[in-house]
mmCIF file with all atom_site columns, C-alpha atoms in Angstrom:
data_model
loop_
_atom_site.group_PDB
_atom_site.id
_atom_site.type_symbol
_atom_site.label_atom_id
_atom_site.label_alt_id
_atom_site.label_comp_id
_atom_site.label_asym_id
_atom_site.label_entity_id
_atom_site.label_seq_id
_atom_site.pdbx_PDB_ins_code
_atom_site.Cartn_x
_atom_site.Cartn_y
_atom_site.Cartn_z
_atom_site.occupancy
_atom_site.B_iso_or_equiv
_atom_site.pdbx_formal_charge
_atom_site.auth_seq_id
_atom_site.auth_comp_id
_atom_site.auth_asym_id
_atom_site.auth_atom_id
_atom_site.pdbx_PDB_model_num
ATOM 1   C CA . MET A 1 1   ? 0.000   0.000  0.000  1.00 0.00 ? 17  MET A CA 1
ATOM 2   C CA . ARG A 1 2   ? 1.079   3.560  -0.657 1.00 0.00 ? 18  ARG A CA 1
ATOM 3   C CA . CYS A 1 3   ? 0.490   6.815  1.203  1.00 0.00 ? 19  CYS A CA 1
ATOM 4   C CA . PRO A 1 4   ? -2.208  8.922  -0.504 1.00 0.00 ? 20  PRO A CA 1
ATOM 5   C CA . ILE A 1 5   ? -0.220  12.060 0.324  1.00 0.00 ? 21  ILE A CA 1
ATOM 6   C CA . ASP A 1 6   ? 3.335   11.367 -0.862 1.00 0.00 ? 22  ASP A CA 1
ATOM 7   C CA . SER A 1 7   ? 3.172   7.826  -2.346 1.00 0.00 ? 23  SER A CA 1
ATOM 8   C CA . SER A 1 8   ? 5.586   6.402  0.249  1.00 0.00 ? 24  SER A CA 1
ATOM 9   C CA . VAL A 1 9   ? 5.237   2.684  0.885  1.00 0.00 ? 25  VAL A CA 1
ATOM 10  C CA . LEU A 1 10  ? 3.242   2.214  4.085  1.00 0.00 ? 26  LEU A CA 1
ATOM 11  C CA . VAL A 1 11  ? 4.874   0.164  6.849  1.00 0.00 ? 27  VAL A CA 1
ATOM 12  C CA . ILE A 1 12  ? 3.183   -1.925 9.517  1.00 0.00 ? 28  ILE A CA 1
ATOM 13  C CA . ARG A 1 13  ? 3.474   -0.427 12.988 1.00 0.00 ? 29  ARG A CA 1
ATOM 14  C CA . GLU A 1 14  ? 1.904   -1.674 16.192 1.00 0.00 ? 30  GLU A CA 1
ATOM 15  C CA . ILE A 1 15  ? -0.049  0.999  18.032 1.00 0.00 ? 31  ILE A CA 1
ATOM 16  C CA . ASP A 1 16  ? -1.643  -0.095 21.297 1.00 0.00 ? 32  ASP A CA 1
ATOM 17  C CA . GLY A 1 17  ? -1.771  -3.713 20.161 1.00 0.00 ? 33  GLY A CA 1
ATOM 18  C CA . VAL A 1 18  ? -3.199  -2.946 16.718 1.00 0.00 ? 34  VAL A CA 1
ATOM 19  C CA . ASN A 1 19  ? -1.074  -3.415 13.576 1.00 0.00 ? 35  ASN A CA 1
ATOM 20  C CA . VAL A 1 20  ? -1.758  -0.452 11.286 1.00 0.00 ? 36  VAL A CA 1
ATOM 21  C CA . HIS A 1 21  ? -0.313  0.797  8.012  1.00 0.00 ? 37  HIS A CA 1
ATOM 22  C CA . VAL A 1 22  ? 1.703   3.976  8.657  1.00 0.00 ? 38  VAL A CA 1
ATOM 23  C CA . CYS A 1 23  ? 3.494   6.358  6.317  1.00 0.00 ? 39  CYS A CA 1
ATOM 24  C CA . PRO A 1 24  ? 7.123   6.653  7.476  1.00 0.00 ? 40  PRO A CA 1
ATOM 25  C CA . ALA A 1 25  ? 7.363   10.157 5.971  1.00 0.00 ? 41  ALA A CA 1
ATOM 26  C CA . ASP A 1 26  ? 4.313   11.913 7.434  1.00 0.00 ? 42  ASP A CA 1
ATOM 27  C CA . ASP A 1 27  ? 3.005   9.516  10.149 1.00 0.00 ? 43  ASP A CA 1
ATOM 28  C CA . GLY A 1 28  ? -0.426  9.374  8.539  1.00 0.00 ? 44  GLY A CA 1
ATOM 29  C CA . MET A 1 29  ? -2.097  5.977  8.862  1.00 0.00 ? 45  MET A CA 1
ATOM 30  C CA . TYR A 1 30  ? -4.534  3.789  7.016  1.00 0.00 ? 46  TYR A CA 1
ATOM 31  C CA . LEU A 1 31  ? -6.972  1.969  9.291  1.00 0.00 ? 47  LEU A CA 1
ATOM 32  C CA . GLU A 1 32  ? -8.847  -1.064 8.033  1.00 0.00 ? 48  GLU A CA 1
ATOM 33  C CA . ARG A 1 33  ? -12.450 -1.599 9.069  1.00 0.00 ? 49  ARG A CA 1
ATOM 34  C CA . GLY A 1 34  ? -12.648 -2.073 12.851 1.00 0.00 ? 50  GLY A CA 1
ATOM 35  C CA . GLU A 1 35  ? -9.226  -0.624 13.647 1.00 0.00 ? 51  GLU A CA 1
ATOM 36  C CA . LEU A 1 36  ? -10.495 2.871  14.430 1.00 0.00 ? 52  LEU A CA 1
ATOM 37  C CA . ASN A 1 37  ? -12.805 1.395  17.066 1.00 0.00 ? 53  ASN A CA 1
ATOM 38  C CA . ARG A 1 38  ? -9.928  -0.508 18.633 1.00 0.00 ? 54  ARG A CA 1
ATOM 39  C CA . LEU A 1 39  ? -7.499  2.451  18.633 1.00 0.00 ? 55  LEU A CA 1
ATOM 40  C CA . ALA A 1 40  ? -9.969  4.990  19.969 1.00 0.00 ? 56  ALA A CA 1
ATOM 41  C CA . GLU A 1 41  ? -10.894 2.969  23.052 1.00 0.00 ? 57  GLU A CA 1
ATOM 42  C CA . PRO A 1 42  ? -12.281 3.080  25.565 1.00 0.00 ? 58  PRO A CA 1
ATOM 43  C CA . SER A 1 43  ? -15.655 3.358  23.888 1.00 0.00 ? 59  SER A CA 1
ATOM 44  C CA . SER A 1 44  ? -18.817 1.381  24.377 1.00 0.00 ? 60  SER A CA 1
ATOM 45  C CA . GLY A 1 45  ? -20.174 2.416  20.962 1.00 0.00 ? 61  GLY A CA 1
ATOM 46  C CA . ASP A 1 46  ? -19.196 1.758  17.355 1.00 0.00 ? 62  ASP A CA 1
ATOM 47  C CA . LEU A 1 47  ? -17.259 4.896  16.423 1.00 0.00 ? 63  LEU A CA 1
ATOM 48  C CA . GLU A 1 48  ? -16.878 3.909  12.785 1.00 0.00 ? 64  GLU A CA 1
ATOM 49  C CA . PHE A 1 49  ? -20.619 3.486  12.415 1.00 0.00 ? 65  PHE A CA 1
ATOM 50  C CA . SER A 1 50  ? -21.429 6.745  14.171 1.00 0.00 ? 66  SER A CA 1
ATOM 51  C CA . THR A 1 51  ? -18.888 8.589  12.014 1.00 0.00 ? 67  THR A CA 1
ATOM 52  C CA . VAL A 1 52  ? -20.253 7.374  8.670  1.00 0.00 ? 68  VAL A CA 1
ATOM 53  C CA . ASP A 1 53  ? -23.960 6.919  9.422  1.00 0.00 ? 69  ASP A CA 1
ATOM 54  C CA . LEU A 1 54  ? -26.015 9.813  8.027  1.00 0.00 ? 70  LEU A CA 1
ATOM 55  C CA . ASP A 1 55  ? -22.875 11.847 7.225  1.00 0.00 ? 71  ASP A CA 1
ATOM 56  C CA . SER A 1 56  ? -23.180 14.144 4.213  1.00 0.00 ? 72  SER A CA 1
ATOM 57  C CA . LEU A 1 57  ? -19.767 13.000 2.898  1.00 0.00 ? 73  LEU A CA 1
ATOM 58  C CA . GLU A 1 58  ? -19.250 16.569 1.689  1.00 0.00 ? 74  GLU A CA 1
ATOM 59  C CA . HIS A 1 59  ? -16.886 18.094 4.240  1.00 0.00 ? 75  HIS A CA 1
ATOM 60  C CA . GLN A 1 60  ? -14.166 20.498 3.227  1.00 0.00 ? 76  GLN A CA 1
ATOM 61  C CA . ASP A 1 61  ? -10.615 20.370 4.504  1.00 0.00 ? 77  ASP A CA 1
ATOM 62  C CA . THR A 1 62  ? -7.273  21.710 3.368  1.00 0.00 ? 78  THR A CA 1
ATOM 63  C CA . GLN A 1 63  ? -6.049  18.264 2.263  1.00 0.00 ? 79  GLN A CA 1
ATOM 64  C CA . GLY A 1 64  ? -8.119  17.789 -0.884 1.00 0.00 ? 80  GLY A CA 1
ATOM 65  C CA . LYS A 1 65  ? -9.233  14.479 -2.377 1.00 0.00 ? 81  LYS A CA 1
ATOM 66  C CA . ARG A 1 66  ? -7.310  11.297 -1.632 1.00 0.00 ? 82  ARG A CA 1
ATOM 67  C CA . GLU A 1 67  ? -7.090  7.845  -3.167 1.00 0.00 ? 83  GLU A CA 1
ATOM 68  C CA . CYS A 1 68  ? -7.653  4.825  -0.916 1.00 0.00 ? 84  CYS A CA 1
ATOM 69  C CA . PRO A 1 69  ? -4.373  3.036  -0.125 1.00 0.00 ? 85  PRO A CA 1
ATOM 70  C CA . ALA A 1 70  ? -6.150  -0.344 -0.024 1.00 0.00 ? 86  ALA A CA 1
ATOM 71  C CA . ASP A 1 71  ? -8.183  0.204  -3.211 1.00 0.00 ? 87  ASP A CA 1
ATOM 72  C CA . PRO A 1 72  ? -6.047  2.150  -5.720 1.00 0.00 ? 88  PRO A CA 1
ATOM 73  C CA . GLY A 1 73  ? -8.231  4.194  -8.036 1.00 0.00 ? 89  GLY A CA 1
ATOM 74  C CA . THR A 1 74  ? -11.000 4.569  -5.457 1.00 0.00 ? 90  THR A CA 1
ATOM 75  C CA . GLU A 1 75  ? -11.447 8.130  -4.238 1.00 0.00 ? 91  GLU A CA 1
ATOM 76  C CA . MET A 1 76  ? -12.061 8.518  -0.521 1.00 0.00 ? 92  MET A CA 1
ATOM 77  C CA . VAL A 1 77  ? -14.829 10.777 0.788  1.00 0.00 ? 93  VAL A CA 1
ATOM 78  C CA . LYS A 1 78  ? -14.613 13.253 3.664  1.00 0.00 ? 94  LYS A CA 1
ATOM 79  C CA . VAL A 1 79  ? -16.430 12.358 6.880  1.00 0.00 ? 95  VAL A CA 1
ATOM 80  C CA . GLU A 1 80  ? -16.539 14.149 10.197 1.00 0.00 ? 96  GLU A CA 1
ATOM 81  C CA . PHE A 1 81  ? -15.510 11.995 13.133 1.00 0.00 ? 97  PHE A CA 1
ATOM 82  C CA . ASN A 1 82  ? -18.788 11.746 15.008 1.00 0.00 ? 98  ASN A CA 1
ATOM 83  C CA . ILE A 1 83  ? -20.796 14.947 15.130 1.00 0.00 ? 99  ILE A CA 1
ATOM 84  C CA . LEU A 1 84  ? -19.395 18.419 15.769 1.00 0.00 ? 100 LEU A CA 1
ATOM 85  C CA . SER A 1 85  ? -15.829 17.221 16.400 1.00 0.00 ? 101 SER A CA 1
ATOM 86  C CA . ASN A 1 86  ? -14.287 19.227 13.543 1.00 0.00 ? 102 ASN A CA 1
ATOM 87  C CA . ILE A 1 87  ? -12.053 16.217 12.834 1.00 0.00 ? 103 ILE A CA 1
ATOM 88  C CA . ILE A 1 88  ? -12.352 15.476 9.109  1.00 0.00 ? 104 ILE A CA 1
ATOM 89  C CA . LEU A 1 89  ? -11.233 11.993 8.054  1.00 0.00 ? 105 LEU A CA 1
ATOM 90  C CA . ASP A 1 90  ? -10.919 10.333 4.670  1.00 0.00 ? 106 ASP A CA 1
ATOM 91  C CA . TYR A 1 91  ? -13.188 7.283  4.309  1.00 0.00 ? 107 TYR A CA 1
ATOM 92  C CA . CYS A 1 92  ? -13.343 4.612  1.610  1.00 0.00 ? 108 CYS A CA 1
ATOM 93  C CA . GLU A 1 93  ? -16.908 3.555  0.918  1.00 0.00 ? 109 GLU A CA 1
ATOM 94  C CA . LYS A 1 94  ? -15.666 0.422  -0.853 1.00 0.00 ? 110 LYS A CA 1
ATOM 95  C CA . CYS A 1 95  ? -13.419 -1.135 1.816  1.00 0.00 ? 111 CYS A CA 1
ATOM 96  C CA . ARG A 1 96  ? -14.690 0.938  4.789  1.00 0.00 ? 112 ARG A CA 1
ATOM 97  C CA . GLY A 1 97  ? -11.169 2.001  5.728  1.00 0.00 ? 113 GLY A CA 1
ATOM 98  C CA . PHE A 1 98  ? -10.062 5.394  7.074  1.00 0.00 ? 114 PHE A CA 1
ATOM 99  C CA . TRP A 1 99  ? -7.029  7.572  6.415  1.00 0.00 ? 115 TRP A CA 1
ATOM 100 C CA . ILE A 1 100 ? -5.939  9.381  9.605  1.00 0.00 ? 116 ILE A CA 1
ATOM 101 C CA . ASP A 1 101 ? -3.526  12.309 9.297  1.00 0.00 ? 117 ASP A CA 1
ATOM 102 C CA . GLN A 1 102 ? -0.753  12.924 11.794 1.00 0.00 ? 118 GLN A CA 1
ATOM 103 C CA . GLY A 1 103 ? -2.162  14.175 15.103 1.00 0.00 ? 119 GLY A CA 1
ATOM 104 C CA . GLU A 1 104 ? -5.753  13.175 14.371 1.00 0.00 ? 120 GLU A CA 1
ATOM 105 C CA . LEU A 1 105 ? -5.625  9.999  16.474 1.00 0.00 ? 121 LEU A CA 1
ATOM 106 C CA . ALA A 1 106 ? -4.812  12.066 19.574 1.00 0.00 ? 122 ALA A CA 1
ATOM 107 C CA . ARG A 1 107 ? -7.720  14.405 18.775 1.00 0.00 ? 123 ARG A CA 1
ATOM 108 C CA . ILE A 1 108 ? -10.023 11.412 18.221 1.00 0.00 ? 124 ILE A CA 1
ATOM 109 C CA . ARG A 1 109 ? -9.064  9.919  21.581 1.00 0.00 ? 125 ARG A CA 1
ATOM 110 C CA . GLN A 1 110 ? -9.728  13.257 23.261 1.00 0.00 ? 126 GLN A CA 1
ATOM 111 C CA . SER A 1 111 ? -13.145 13.413 21.611 1.00 0.00 ? 127 SER A CA 1
ATOM 112 C CA . VAL A 1 112 ? -13.913 9.840  22.704 1.00 0.00 ? 128 VAL A CA 1
ATOM 113 C CA . ASP A 1 113 ? -13.067 10.690 26.293 1.00 0.00 ? 129 ASP A CA 1
ATOM 114 C CA . SER A 1 114 ? -15.579 13.553 26.143 1.00 0.00 ? 130 SER A CA 1
ATOM 115 C CA . LEU A 1 115 ? -18.201 11.284 24.538 1.00 0.00 ? 131 LEU A CA 1
ATOM 116 C CA . GLU A 1 116 ? -17.752 8.634  27.213 1.00 0.00 ? 132 GLU A CA 1
ATOM 117 C CA . GLU A 1 117 ? -18.287 11.208 29.946 1.00 0.00 ? 133 GLU A CA 1
ATOM 118 C CA . ALA A 1 118 ? -21.490 12.371 28.233 1.00 0.00 ? 134 ALA A CA 1
ATOM 119 C CA . GLU A 1 119 ? -22.688 8.788  27.669 1.00 0.00 ? 135 GLU A CA 1
ATOM 120 C CA . ASP A 1 120 ? -22.622 8.144  31.371 1.00 0.00 ? 136 ASP A CA 1
ATOM 121 C CA . GLU A 1 121 ? -25.316 10.795 31.635 1.00 0.00 ? 137 GLU A CA 1
ATOM 122 C CA . VAL A 1 122 ? -27.587 9.810  28.678 1.00 0.00 ? 138 VAL A CA 1
ATOM 123 C CA . PRO A 1 123 ? -28.130 6.209  27.397 1.00 0.00 ? 139 PRO A CA 1
ATOM 124 C CA . ASP A 1 124 ? -28.466 5.359  23.665 1.00 0.00 ? 140 ASP A CA 1
ATOM 125 C CA . PRO A 1 125 ? -32.027 5.082  22.293 1.00 0.00 ? 141 PRO A CA 1
ATOM 126 C CA . PRO A 1 126 ? -33.188 1.599  21.137 1.00 0.00 ? 142 PRO A CA 1
ATOM 127 C CA . MET A 1 127 ? -33.124 2.613  17.439 1.00 0.00 ? 143 MET A CA 1
ATOM 128 C CA . LEU A 1 128 ? -29.386 3.293  17.679 1.00 0.00 ? 144 LEU A CA 1
ATOM 129 C CA . TRP A 1 129 ? -28.799 -0.227 18.999 1.00 0.00 ? 145 TRP A CA 1
ATOM 130 C CA . LEU A 1 130 ? -30.626 -1.615 15.945 1.00 0.00 ? 146 LEU A CA 1
ATOM 131 C CA . GLU A 1 131 ? -28.565 0.541  13.562 1.00 0.00 ? 147 GLU A CA 1
ATOM 132 C CA . LYS A 1 132 ? -25.316 -0.622 15.204 1.00 0.00 ? 148 LYS A CA 1
ATOM 133 C CA . PHE A 1 133 ? -26.393 -4.250 14.794 1.00 0.00 ? 149 PHE A CA 1
ATOM 134 C CA . LEU A 1 134 ? -27.212 -3.763 11.098 1.00 0.00 ? 150 LEU A CA 1
ATOM 135 C CA . TRP A 1 135 ? -23.914 -1.914 10.480 1.00 0.00 ? 151 TRP A CA 1
ATOM 136 C CA . ASN A 1 136 ? -21.919 -4.937 11.699 1.00 0.00 ? 152 ASN A CA 1
ATOM 137 C CA . LEU A 1 137 ? -23.651 -7.507 9.480  1.00 0.00 ? 153 LEU A CA 1
ATOM 138 C CA . PRO A 1 138 ? -21.266 -8.978 6.897  1.00 0.00 ? 154 PRO A CA 1
ATOM 139 C CA . PHE A 1 139 ? -21.900 -7.827 3.354  1.00 0.00 ? 155 PHE A CA 1
ATOM 140 C CA . PRO A 1 140 ? -20.425 -9.467 0.243  1.00 0.00 ? 156 PRO A CA 1
ATOM 141 C CA . LYS A 1 141 ? -17.650 -7.488 -1.400 1.00 0.00 ? 157 LYS A CA 1
#
């Protein structure tokens, strides 16, 4: 796989027990489906689902369009990590992977900490539980 920013070959690096593809030049990382949830712990919810579900996929950032490292030729879309976080990530609708720029993982973890504090005060509605279940069903590729 290659970095969508500078075309460097991505290397495998272990981060908190998760092997992720990292660009040695800019420390950006490609996260396969499920890895964002594992890296952003502790979280009782599905952060990948809540980031993509009902997102407009039309966010602006200074980075421009990027090609998915796992699916060359597939353009990633811009999604906002959860709601009102102002953390714009690149997401591949085909493989469901994310590109995380340098420093964004720390911001994501900070946001998750805030979400967990708020969750202690207000439980998820039943419809959200159903949506989370449906999101995790296997779909043919």
